[in-house]
Coordinates of N, CA, C and O in Angstrom, one line a residue:
V296 N 35.8 -25.2 30.9 CA 34.6 -25.9 29.8 C 33.6 -24.9 30.3 O 32.9 -25.1 29.1
Y297 N 32.8 -24.4 31.2 CA 31.9 -23.5 31.1 C 31.6 -22.4 30.3 O 30.9 -22.3 29.9
A298 N 32.9 -21.9 30.1 CA 32.8 -20.7 29.1 C 32.9 -21.1 27.8 O 31.9 -20.7 27.1
L299 N 33.6 -22.3 27.4 CA 33.1 -22.8 26.3 C 31.5 -23.0 25.9 O 31.1 -22.9 25.0
A300 N 31.2 -23.9 27.0 CA 30.0 -24.0 26.8 C 28.7 -23.0 26.7 O 28.3 -23.0 25.5
G301 N 29.1 -22.0 27.2 CA 28.5 -20.8 27.2 C 28.6 -20.1 25.8 O 27.8 -19.7 25.1
L302 N 29.8 -20.3 25.2 CA 30.0 -19.7 23.8 C 29.7 -20.4 23.0 O 28.7 -19.6 21.7
G303 N 29.4 -22.0 23.1 CA 29.0 -22.6 21.9 C 27.1 -22.2 21.8 O 26.8 -22.2 20.8
G304 N 26.9 -22.2 23.3 CA 25.2 -22.1 23.3 C 25.1 -20.6 22.8 O 24.1 -20.6 21.9
L305 N 25.6 -19.5 22.7 CA 25.2 -18.5 21.9 C 26.0 -18.4 21.0 O 24.7 -18.1 20.1
F306 N 26.9 -19.2 20.3 CA 26.8 -19.3 18.7 C 25.6 -20.2 18.1 O 24.9 -19.4 17.1
V307 N 25.3 -21.4 18.9 CA 24.0 -22.0 18.5 C 22.8 -21.1 18.6 O 22.0 -20.9 17.1
L308 N 22.8 -20.4 19.8 CA 21.0 -19.5 19.6 C 21.7 -18.2 18.2 O 20.7 -17.7 17.7
A309 N 22.7 -17.6 17.9 CA 22.9 -16.9 16.7 C 22.5 -17.4 15.4 O 22.2 -16.9 14.7
I310 N 23.4 -18.7 15.5 CA 23.0 -19.1 13.7 C 21.3 -19.5 13.7 O 20.6 -19.4 12.9
L311 N 20.5 -19.9 15.1 CA 19.2 -20.3 15.0 C 18.4 -18.9 14.5 O 17.7 -18.6 14.3
A312 N 19.1 -17.6 15.2 CA 18.3 -16.3 14.8 C 18.6 -16.0 13.7 O 17.8 -15.2 13.0
V313 N 19.8 -16.2 13.0 CA 19.8 -16.3 11.3 C 19.1 -16.8 10.8 O 18.4 -16.5 9.6
V314 N 18.7 -18.3 10.9 CA 18.0 -19.1 10.1 C 16.4 -18.7 10.4 O 15.5 -18.8 9.2
L315 N 16.2 -18.2 11.5 CA 14.8 -18.0 11.6 C 14.5 -16.3 10.7 O 13.7 -16.4 10.3
L316 N 15.6 -15.7 11.0 CA 15.1 -14.1 10.2 C 15.2 -14.7 8.5 O 14.3 -14.4 8.0
V317 N 16.0 -15.2 8.4 CA 15.9 -16.0 6.8 C 14.8 -16.6 6.5 O 14.0 -16.4 5.6
G318 N 14.6 -17.5 7.0 CA 13.0 -18.0 7.0 C 11.6 -17.1 7.0 O 10.7 -17.1 6.3
Y319 N 11.8 -16.1 7.8 CA 10.8 -14.9 7.7 C 11.1 -14.0 6.7 O 9.8 -14.0 5.9
W320 N 12.4 -13.9 6.4 CA 12.2 -13.3 5.0 C 11.6 -13.9 3.7 O 10.8 -13.2 3.0
H321 N 12.0 -14.9 3.4 CA 11.7 -15.8 2.6 C 9.9 -16.1 2.7 O 9.2 -16.2 1.5
S322 N 9.3 -16.3 3.9 CA 7.8 -16.3 4.1 C 7.2 -14.8 3.6 O 6.2 -14.8 3.4
L323 N 7.9 -13.7 3.6 CA 7.4 -12.6 3.5 C 7.1 -12.0 2.2 O 6.0 -11.9 1.4
I324 N 8.3 -12.7 1.2 CA 8.2 -13.1 -0.4 C 7.4 -13.6 -0.7 O 6.3 -13.3 -1.7
R325 N 7.1 -14.7 -0.2 CA 5.6 -16.1 -0.7 C 4.6 -15.5 -0.5 O 3.8 -15.9 -1.1
N326 N 4.2 -15.0 0.4 CA 2.9 -14.2 1.1 C 2.6 -13.5 0.8 O 1.5 -13.2 0.1
Y327 N 3.7 -12.6 0.3 CA 3.2 -10.9 0.0 C 3.8 -10.4 -1.5 O 3.3 -9.3 -2.2
T328 N 4.2 -11.5 -2.3 CA 4.8 -11.3 -3.8 C 4.0 -12.0 -4.6 O 3.6 -13.5 -4.1
S329 N 3.8 -11.6 -5.7 CA 3.5 -12.8 -6.8 C 4.3 -12.9 -8.1 O 5.4 -12.2 -8.1
T330 N 4.3 -14.3 -8.8 CA 5.1 -14.2 -10.0 C 4.8 -13.5 -11.2 O 5.5 -13.2 -12.2
Q331 N 3.5 -13.1 -11.0 CA 2.9 -12.3 -12.0 C 2.3 -10.8 -11.8 O 1.7 -10.9 -10.4
P332 N 2.1 -10.0 -12.6 CA 1.2 -8.9 -12.5 C -0.2 -9.0 -12.3 O -0.6 -10.0 -12.6
A333 N -0.4 -8.4 -11.2 CA -2.3 -8.4 -11.3 C -2.9 -7.2 -12.3 O -1.9 -6.3 -12.2
P334 N -3.9 -7.8 -12.8 CA -4.7 -6.9 -13.7 C -5.2 -5.8 -12.8 O -5.8 -6.0 -11.7
L335 N -4.9 -4.6 -13.4 CA -5.4 -3.8 -12.3 C -6.8 -3.0 -13.4 O -7.2 -3.4 -14.2
P336 N -7.7 -2.4 -12.5 CA -8.9 -1.9 -12.9 C -8.6 -0.8 -13.7 O -7.8 0.1 -14.5
G337 N -9.3 -1.1 -15.6 CA -9.8 -0.7 -16.4 C -10.4 0.7 -16.2 O -11.0 1.2 -15.1
F338 N -9.6 1.8 -17.1 CA -10.7 3.2 -17.2 C -9.9 3.8 -18.8 O -9.3 3.2 -19.4
A339 N -10.9 4.3 -19.3 CA -11.1 4.9 -20.2 C -11.3 6.6 -20.5 O -12.0 6.9 -19.6
M340 N -10.5 7.2 -20.9 CA -10.6 8.5 -21.1 C -10.6 9.1 -22.6 O -9.5 9.2 -22.8
S341 N -11.5 9.4 -23.0 CA -11.2 10.2 -24.4 C -10.3 11.5 -24.7 O -10.1 12.2 -23.8
T342 N -9.8 11.5 -25.6 CA -9.1 12.3 -26.0 C -9.8 14.1 -26.0 O -9.0 15.0 -25.6
D343 N -10.7 14.1 -26.1 CA -11.4 15.2 -25.9 C -11.5 15.6 -24.5 O -11.2 16.5 -24.0
A344 N -11.9 14.5 -23.6 CA -12.1 14.6 -22.1 C -10.4 15.2 -21.8 O -10.2 15.7 -20.6
M345 N -9.7 14.6 -22.3 CA -8.1 14.9 -21.8 C -7.6 16.5 -22.2 O -7.3 16.8 -21.2
E346 N -8.3 17.1 -23.5 CA -8.0 18.0 -23.5 C -8.9 19.2 -22.9 O -8.3 20.1 -22.2
D347 N -9.8 18.7 -22.4 CA -10.7 19.7 -21.5 C -9.8 19.6 -20.1 O -9.8 21.0 -19.2
L348 N -9.5 18.5 -19.6 CA -8.7 18.4 -18.1 C -7.6 19.5 -18.1 O -7.3 20.3 -17.6
K349 N -6.8 19.3 -19.5 CA -5.5 20.4 -19.8 C -6.1 21.5 -20.0 O -5.4 22.6 -19.2
V350 N -7.0 22.0 -20.6 CA -7.5 23.4 -20.4 C -8.0 23.9 -19.1 O -7.6 25.0 -18.7
R351 N -9.1 23.1 -18.2 CA -9.2 23.6 -17.1 C -8.0 23.5 -16.0 O -8.3 24.8 -15.3
W352 N -7.4 22.8 -16.4 CA -6.0 23.2 -15.5 C -5.0 24.2 -15.6 O -4.7 25.0 -14.9
A353 N -5.0 24.3 -16.8 CA -4.1 25.8 -17.3 C -5.0 27.1 -16.6 O -4.7 27.9 -16.3
G354 N -6.5 27.1 -16.9 CA -7.5 27.9 -16.3 C -7.0 28.3 -14.9 O -6.9 29.1 -14.7
F355 N -7.2 27.1 -14.1 CA -6.7 27.2 -12.7 C -5.7 27.7 -12.2 O -5.3 28.6 -11.5
F356 N -4.4 27.2 -13.3 CA -3.4 27.4 -12.8 C -2.9 29.0 -13.2 O -2.6 29.8 -12.4
Q357 N -3.4 29.4 -14.0 CA -3.4 30.8 -14.3 C -4.2 31.8 -13.4 O -3.2 32.8 -12.8
A358 N -5.1 31.5 -13.2 CA -6.1 32.2 -12.4 C -5.4 32.3 -10.9 O -5.6 32.9 -9.8
V359 N -4.9 31.0 -10.2 CA -4.2 30.9 -9.1 C -2.8 32.0 -9.3 O -2.7 32.9 -8.2
Q360 N -2.2 31.6 -10.0 CA -1.1 32.7 -10.5 C -1.3 34.2 -10.4 O -0.8 34.8 -10.0
D361 N -2.2 34.5 -10.8 CA -3.2 36.2 -10.9 C -3.5 36.4 -9.5 O -4.3 37.2 -9.6
D362 N -3.9 35.2 -8.6 CA -4.6 35.6 -7.4 C -5.8 35.9 -7.6 O -6.4 36.6 -7.0
N363 N -6.7 35.0 -8.7 CA -7.9 35.2 -8.9 C -8.9 34.0 -8.8 O -9.8 33.7 -9.4
A364 N -8.2 33.0 -8.1 CA -9.0 31.6 -7.7 C -10.1 31.4 -7.4 O -10.1 32.6 -6.1
R365 N -10.9 31.1 -8.1 CA -12.6 31.5 -7.6 C -13.1 30.3 -6.7 O -14.1 30.0 -5.6
G366 N -12.5 28.9 -7.2 CA -12.8 27.8 -5.8 C -11.4 26.7 -6.1 O -10.7 26.9 -7.1
P367 N -11.8 25.5 -5.6 CA -10.6 24.5 -5.6 C -10.8 24.0 -7.0 O -11.9 23.8 -7.9
F368 N -9.7 23.4 -7.6 CA -9.7 22.5 -8.5 C -10.1 21.1 -8.2 O -9.7 20.5 -7.4
K369 N -11.2 20.6 -9.0 CA -11.3 19.1 -8.7 C -11.2 18.4 -9.6 O -11.2 18.4 -11.1
L370 N -10.9 17.0 -9.5 CA -10.6 16.0 -10.0 C -10.9 14.5 -9.9 O -11.4 14.4 -8.5
S371 N -11.3 14.2 -10.8 CA -12.3 12.5 -10.6 C -11.3 11.7 -10.9 O -10.1 12.0 -11.1
A372 N -11.4 10.8 -10.5 CA -10.6 9.4 -10.4 C -10.1 9.1 -11.8 O -8.9 8.9 -12.5
A373 N -10.7 9.4 -12.9 CA -10.7 9.0 -14.1 C -9.8 10.0 -14.8 O -8.7 10.0 -15.7
D374 N -10.2 11.6 -13.7 CA -8.6 12.4 -14.3 C -7.5 12.2 -14.1 O -6.5 12.2 -14.7
L375 N -7.5 11.6 -12.8 CA -6.6 11.0 -11.6 C -5.4 9.9 -12.7 O -4.4 9.9 -13.1
N376 N -6.6 9.0 -13.2 CA -6.0 7.8 -14.0 C -5.4 8.4 -15.4 O -4.4 7.7 -15.8
A377 N -5.8 8.9 -16.0 CA -5.6 9.8 -17.0 C -4.2 10.6 -17.2 O -3.3 10.5 -17.9
V378 N -3.9 11.4 -16.3 CA -2.6 11.9 -15.7 C -1.4 10.8 -15.5 O -0.6 10.8 -16.2
I379 N -2.3 9.5 -14.8 CA -1.2 8.2 -14.5 C -1.0 8.0 -15.9 O 0.4 7.6 -15.7
A380 N -1.8 7.7 -16.8 CA -1.4 7.0 -18.0 C -0.7 7.5 -18.6 O 0.1 7.1 -19.6
N381 N -0.2 8.9 -18.9 CA 0.8 9.7 -19.2 C 2.2 9.8 -18.9 O 2.9 10.4 -19.1
V382 N 2.3 9.1 -17.5 CA 3.6 8.9 -16.8 C 4.1 7.9 -17.1 O 3.4 6.5 -16.6
P383 N 5.1 7.2 -18.0 CA 5.4 5.8 -18.5 C 5.8 5.2 -17.3 O 5.4 3.9 -17.6
Q384 N 6.4 5.8 -16.2 CA 6.7 4.6 -15.0 C 5.5 4.3 -14.6 O 5.9 3.2 -13.5
L385 N 4.5 5.0 -14.4 CA 3.0 4.4 -13.5 C 2.3 4.1 -14.5 O 1.3 3.3 -13.8
R386 N 2.3 4.2 -16.1 CA 0.8 3.7 -16.7 C 0.5 2.2 -16.5 O -0.8 2.3 -16.0
D387 N 1.4 1.6 -16.1 CA 0.7 0.0 -15.9 C 1.2 -0.5 -14.7 O 0.9 -1.7 -14.2
R388 N 1.6 0.5 -13.8 CA 1.4 -0.2 -12.3 C 0.4 0.7 -11.5 O 0.6 0.2 -10.1
L389 N -0.2 1.5 -11.7 CA -1.3 2.3 -10.6 C -2.2 2.3 -11.5 O -2.5 3.0 -12.8
R390 N -3.5 2.3 -10.5 CA -4.9 2.8 -11.0 C -5.5 3.4 -9.5 O -5.3 2.9 -8.4
L391 N -6.4 4.6 -9.7 CA -7.0 5.2 -8.6 C -8.2 5.1 -8.4 O -9.0 5.0 -9.7
S392 N -8.9 5.0 -7.2 CA -10.3 5.1 -7.4 C -10.4 6.2 -6.0 O -9.4 6.3 -5.1
L393 N -11.6 6.9 -5.9 CA -11.9 7.9 -4.9 C -13.0 7.1 -3.8 O -14.2 7.3 -4.9
T394 N -12.8 7.6 -2.8 CA -13.9 7.7 -1.8 C -13.9 8.3 -0.4 O -12.9 8.5 0.1
N395 N -14.9 9.5 -0.7 CA -14.8 10.4 0.3 C -13.7 11.0 0.3 O -13.2 11.8 -0.5
N396 N -12.9 11.3 1.3 CA -11.7 12.0 1.4 C -10.5 11.2 1.6 O -9.5 11.3 1.8
Q397 N -10.5 9.8 0.8 CA -9.5 9.2 0.5 C -9.4 8.5 -0.7 O -10.1 8.5 -1.3
I398 N -8.0 8.2 -1.1 CA -7.8 8.0 -2.6 C -7.5 6.0 -2.3 O -6.6 5.5 -1.3
L399 N -8.0 5.3 -3.3 CA -7.9 3.9 -3.0 C -7.2 3.6 -4.4 O -7.3 3.9 -5.4
G400 N -5.7 3.2 -4.0 CA -4.6 3.0 -5.0 C -4.4 1.4 -5.3 O -4.5 0.6 -4.4
H401 N -4.7 1.0 -6.8 CA -4.3 -0.5 -6.7 C -3.0 -0.5 -7.7 O -2.8 0.4 -8.4
F402 N -2.0 -1.4 -6.9 CA -0.8 -1.3 -7.7 C 0.1 -2.9 -8.2 O -0.5 -3.5 -7.7
S403 N 0.4 -2.5 -9.0 CA 1.3 -3.9 -9.4 C 3.0 -3.4 -9.7 O 3.2 -2.9 -10.8
V404 N 3.7 -3.9 -8.8 CA 5.3 -3.2 -9.2 C 6.0 -4.2 -9.1 O 6.1 -5.1 -8.4
P405 N 6.7 -4.3 -10.2 CA 8.0 -5.4 -10.8 C 9.0 -5.2 -9.4 O 9.3 -4.0 -9.3
L406 N 9.2 -6.0 -8.9 CA 10.9 -6.2 -7.9 C 12.0 -6.2 -8.6 O 13.1 -6.7 -7.8
D407 N 12.2 -6.1 -10.1 CA 13.1 -6.9 -10.6 C 14.3 -5.8 -10.2 O 15.3 -6.3 -10.4
Q408 N 14.0 -4.4 -10.1 CA 14.5 -3.1 -9.6 C 15.9 -3.9 -8.6 O 17.2 -3.0 -8.2
S409 N 15.7 -4.6 -8.0 CA 16.3 -5.1 -6.3 C 17.2 -5.3 -6.5 O 17.5 -6.5 -7.3
N410 N 18.3 -5.4 -5.5 CA 19.1 -5.9 -5.6 C 19.4 -7.7 -4.9 O 20.1 -8.2 -5.2
K411 N 18.2 -7.6 -4.5 CA 18.0 -9.1 -4.1 C 17.6 -10.2 -5.2 O 16.5 -9.8 -5.7
K412 N 18.3 -11.0 -5.2 CA 18.0 -12.2 -6.3 C 16.6 -12.7 -6.2 O 15.8 -13.2 -7.2
E413 N 16.3 -12.7 -5.0 CA 15.0 -13.6 -4.6 C 14.0 -12.8 -4.9 O 12.8 -13.6 -5.4
L414 N 14.2 -11.5 -5.2 CA 13.2 -11.1 -5.6 C 13.0 -10.8 -7.3 O 11.9 -10.3 -8.0
K415 N 13.5 -11.1 -7.9 CA 13.6 -11.2 -9.5 C 12.5 -11.7 -9.9 O 12.2 -13.1 -9.4
G416 N 11.5 -11.3 -11.0 CA 10.6 -12.0 -11.6 C 9.5 -12.1 -10.6 O 8.5 -12.8 -10.8
R417 N 9.6 -11.2 -9.7 CA 8.6 -10.8 -8.7 C 7.4 -9.8 -8.7 O 8.3 -8.8 -9.5
F418 N 6.6 -9.6 -7.7 CA 5.5 -8.7 -8.2 C 5.2 -8.2 -7.0 O 4.3 -9.2 -6.3
L419 N 4.8 -6.8 -6.4 CA 4.2 -6.6 -5.3 C 2.9 -6.0 -6.0 O 2.6 -4.8 -6.3
N420 N 2.0 -6.6 -5.6 CA 0.5 -6.5 -6.2 C -0.6 -6.3 -5.1 O -0.3 -7.1 -3.9
G421 N -1.0 -5.3 -4.8 CA -1.9 -4.4 -3.7 C -2.9 -3.4 -3.9 O -2.9 -3.1 -5.2
T422 N -3.5 -3.1 -3.1 CA -4.0 -2.3 -2.5 C -3.6 -1.2 -1.5 O -3.0 -1.8 -0.5
A423 N -3.7 0.2 -1.8 CA -3.0 1.0 -0.4 C -4.3 2.0 -0.4 O -4.8 2.7 -1.3
R424 N -4.7 2.5 0.8 CA -5.8 3.7 1.1 C -5.0 4.6 1.7 O -4.2 4.8 2.8
L425 N -5.0 6.1 0.8 CA -4.2 7.0 1.4 C -5.4 8.0 1.7 O -6.6 8.5 1.1
G426 N -4.7 8.7 3.0 CA -5.6 9.9 3.7 C -5.1 11.2 3.1 O -3.8 11.3 2.8
L427 N -5.8 11.8 2.5 CA -5.5 13.2 1.9 C -5.4 14.5 2.7 O -6.6 14.7 3.5
T428 N -4.5 15.3 3.0 CA -4.9 16.5 3.8 C -4.6 17.5 3.3 O -3.0 17.5 2.5
F429 N -4.8 18.9 3.3 CA -4.0 19.9 2.3 C -4.4 21.2 3.6 O -5.2 21.4 3.7
D430 N -3.7 21.4 4.5 CA -3.3 22.7 5.4 C -2.3 23.2 5.1 O -1.0 23.4 4.9
D431 N -2.7 24.7 5.3 CA -1.6 25.9 5.3 C -0.8 25.6 4.0 O 0.6 26.0 3.8
G432 N -1.4 25.4 2.8 CA -0.6 25.0 1.2 C 0.5 23.5 1.3 O 1.1 23.6 0.6
W433 N 0.1 23.0 2.5 CA 1.2 21.6 2.4 C 0.3 20.5 2.2 O -0.8 20.0 2.7
L434 N 0.2 19.8 1.0 CA -0.5 18.6 0.4 C 0.7 17.3 1.1 O 1.5 17.2 0.9
T435 N -0.4 16.7 2.0 CA 0.0 15.3 2.4 C -0.5 14.4 1.8 O -2.0 14.1 2.4
A436 N 0.1 13.0 1.5 CA -1.0 11.9 1.7 C 0.0 10.8 2.4 O 1.2 10.8 1.9
T437 N -1.0 10.3 3.2 CA -0.4 9.2 3.9 C -1.3 8.0 4.0 O -2.2 7.9 3.7
V438 N -0.5 6.8 4.1 CA -0.8 5.4 3.9 C -1.8 5.1 5.1 O -0.9 5.0 6.0
S439 N -2.9 4.6 5.1 CA -3.6 4.7 6.4 C -3.8 2.8 6.4 O -4.4 2.4 7.3
E440 N -3.9 2.1 5.2 CA -4.0 0.9 4.9 C -3.3 0.6 3.9 O -3.3 1.0 2.6
L441 N -2.9 -0.9 4.1 CA -1.9 -1.4 2.7 C -2.3 -3.0 2.7 O -2.0 -3.5 3.8
K442 N -2.5 -3.4 1.8 CA -2.6 -4.9 1.4 C -2.1 -5.5 0.3 O -1.5 -4.5 -0.6
A443 N -1.0 -6.3 0.5 CA -0.3 -7.0 -0.7 C -0.8 -8.6 -1.0 O -0.6 -9.4 -0.1
N444 N -1.2 -8.8 -2.1 CA -1.6 -10.3 -2.2 C -2.7 -10.7 -1.6 O -3.4 -11.5 -1.4
G445 N -3.8 -9.5 -1.4 CA -4.9 -9.6 -0.8 C -4.8 -9.9 0.8 O -6.1 -10.2 1.3
K446 N -3.8 -9.8 1.3 CA -3.6 -9.8 2.5 C -3.2 -8.6 3.7 O -2.1 -7.8 2.7
P447 N -3.4 -8.1 4.4 CA -2.9 -7.2 5.4 C -1.3 -7.2 5.6 O -1.2 -8.2 5.8
V448 N -0.5 -6.5 5.1 CA 0.8 -6.2 5.2 C 1.0 -6.3 7.0 O 0.3 -6.2 7.6
P449 N 1.9 -7.1 7.3 CA 2.6 -6.7 8.8 C 2.4 -5.8 9.5 O 2.6 -4.7 8.5
R450 N 2.2 -5.7 10.7 CA 1.9 -4.2 11.1 C 3.2 -3.4 11.4 O 3.4 -2.2 11.3
W451 N 4.4 -4.1 11.6 CA 5.5 -3.2 11.7 C 5.6 -2.7 10.2 O 6.4 -1.8 10.2
I452 N 5.6 -3.2 9.1 CA 5.9 -2.7 8.1 C 5.1 -1.4 7.6 O 5.1 -0.3 7.4
L453 N 3.5 -1.6 8.2 CA 2.3 -0.6 8.0 C 2.8 0.4 8.9 O 2.9 1.6 8.6
K454 N 3.3 0.4 9.9 CA 3.6 1.6 10.5 C 4.9 2.4 10.3 O 4.8 3.4 10.1
K455 N 6.1 1.6 9.9 CA 7.1 2.2 8.8 C 6.5 3.4 7.8 O 6.8 4.3 7.3
V456 N 5.7 2.5 7.0 CA 4.8 3.0 5.6 C 4.1 4.3 6.1 O 4.1 5.4 5.3
Q457 N 3.4 4.2 7.5 CA 2.6 5.8 7.9 C 3.3 6.3 8.4 O 2.8 7.4 8.0
K458 N 4.5 6.3 8.7 CA 5.0 7.7 9.0 C 5.5 8.4 7.9 O 6.0 9.6 7.8
E459 N 5.7 8.0 6.5 CA 6.3 9.0 5.2 C 4.7 9.3 4.6 O 3.6 9.0 4.6
N460 N 5.1 10.7 4.3 CA 4.1 11.1 3.2 C 4.4 10.9 1.9 O 5.9 10.8 1.4
V461 N 3.3 10.4 0.9 CA 3.9 9.7 -0.2 C 4.3 10.8 -1.0 O 5.0 10.8 -2.1
L462 N 3.7 12.3 -0.8 CA 4.5 13.4 -2.0 C 5.4 14.2 -1.4 O 5.2 15.1 -1.6
R463 N 6.2 13.4 -0.6 CA 7.5 14.0 0.3 C 8.3 14.9 -1.1 O 8.9 15.8 -0.7
D464 N 8.5 14.2 -2.1 CA 9.0 14.7 -3.1 C 8.5 16.1 -3.8 O 9.0 16.7 -4.7
L465 N 7.5 16.2 -3.6 CA 6.8 17.1 -4.0 C 6.9 18.5 -3.5 O 7.2 19.8 -3.7
D466 N 7.5 18.3 -2.1 CA 8.0 19.7 -1.2 C 9.1 19.9 -1.4 O 9.6 20.9 -1.4
K467 N 9.8 19.0 -2.5 CA 11.3 19.2 -3.3 C 11.4 20.6 -4.2 O 12.4 21.2 -4.5
N468 N 10.2 20.3 -4.9 CA 9.8 21.3 -5.9 C 9.2 22.3 -5.8 O 8.6 22.8 -5.2
Q469 N 10.5 23.3 -5.7 CA 10.0 24.9 -5.2 C 8.9 25.8 -5.9 O 7.7 26.2 -5.2
D470 N 8.5 25.0 -7.1 CA 7.7 25.6 -8.2 C 6.2 25.4 -7.8 O 5.5 26.0 -7.1
A471 N 6.4 24.3 -7.4 CA 4.9 23.3 -6.9 C 4.5 23.6 -5.4 O 3.5 24.0 -5.2
V472 N 5.5 23.8 -4.6 CA 5.3 24.7 -3.2 C 4.5 25.9 -3.1 O 3.9 26.1 -2.8
A473 N 5.3 26.7 -4.1 CA 4.8 27.7 -4.3 C 3.6 28.1 -4.8 O 2.8 28.8 -4.3
F474 N 3.1 27.4 -5.8 CA 2.0 27.3 -6.3 C 0.8 27.1 -5.1 O -0.5 27.4 -4.7
L475 N 1.4 25.8 -4.1 CA 0.4 25.3 -3.1 C 0.2 26.2 -2.3 O -1.2 26.5 -1.7
H476 N 1.0 27.0 -1.9 CA 0.7 27.9 -1.0 C -0.1 29.1 -1.7 O -0.5 29.7 -0.7
K477 N -0.2 29.3 -2.7 CA -1.0 30.4 -3.2 C -2.3 29.4 -3.1 O -3.3 30.7 -3.0

């Protein structure tokens, strides 16, 4: 009898834990996602300015290849947003602003690609503050602050995201790595 009562108690606790986890999952979706994409800050760059950026980049790239670079290549937020506008997957999802040694990214990402039916028709809208470092030819961008729907994300999510280098795929491109090391 006691063994059955103990097993019954464990079964009830297991069911309660599952119900609480499902409830927490649904509260995360409700609190940190939206049914509409957030409007992103606008930006404008003329065709002439974009051509100037391409010419400056080509000159800098060649100077680095020739071991003749005289200084760093500087980009403004408008320059970065123009580059983003030329990437179809990011065009309507991301805008950047620069402050000190950090990048503030405004994002609106549709979650339709997820296999979870609860995420269909939902958007992750928010801001992320990125810290940039460039040491010994390695470029690293890490998230220092993350908000979704205007609220700071739970600490356990932030800690998990902070462990990742946002530019980790860049390290897989041997040409990019060789260029950065030069």
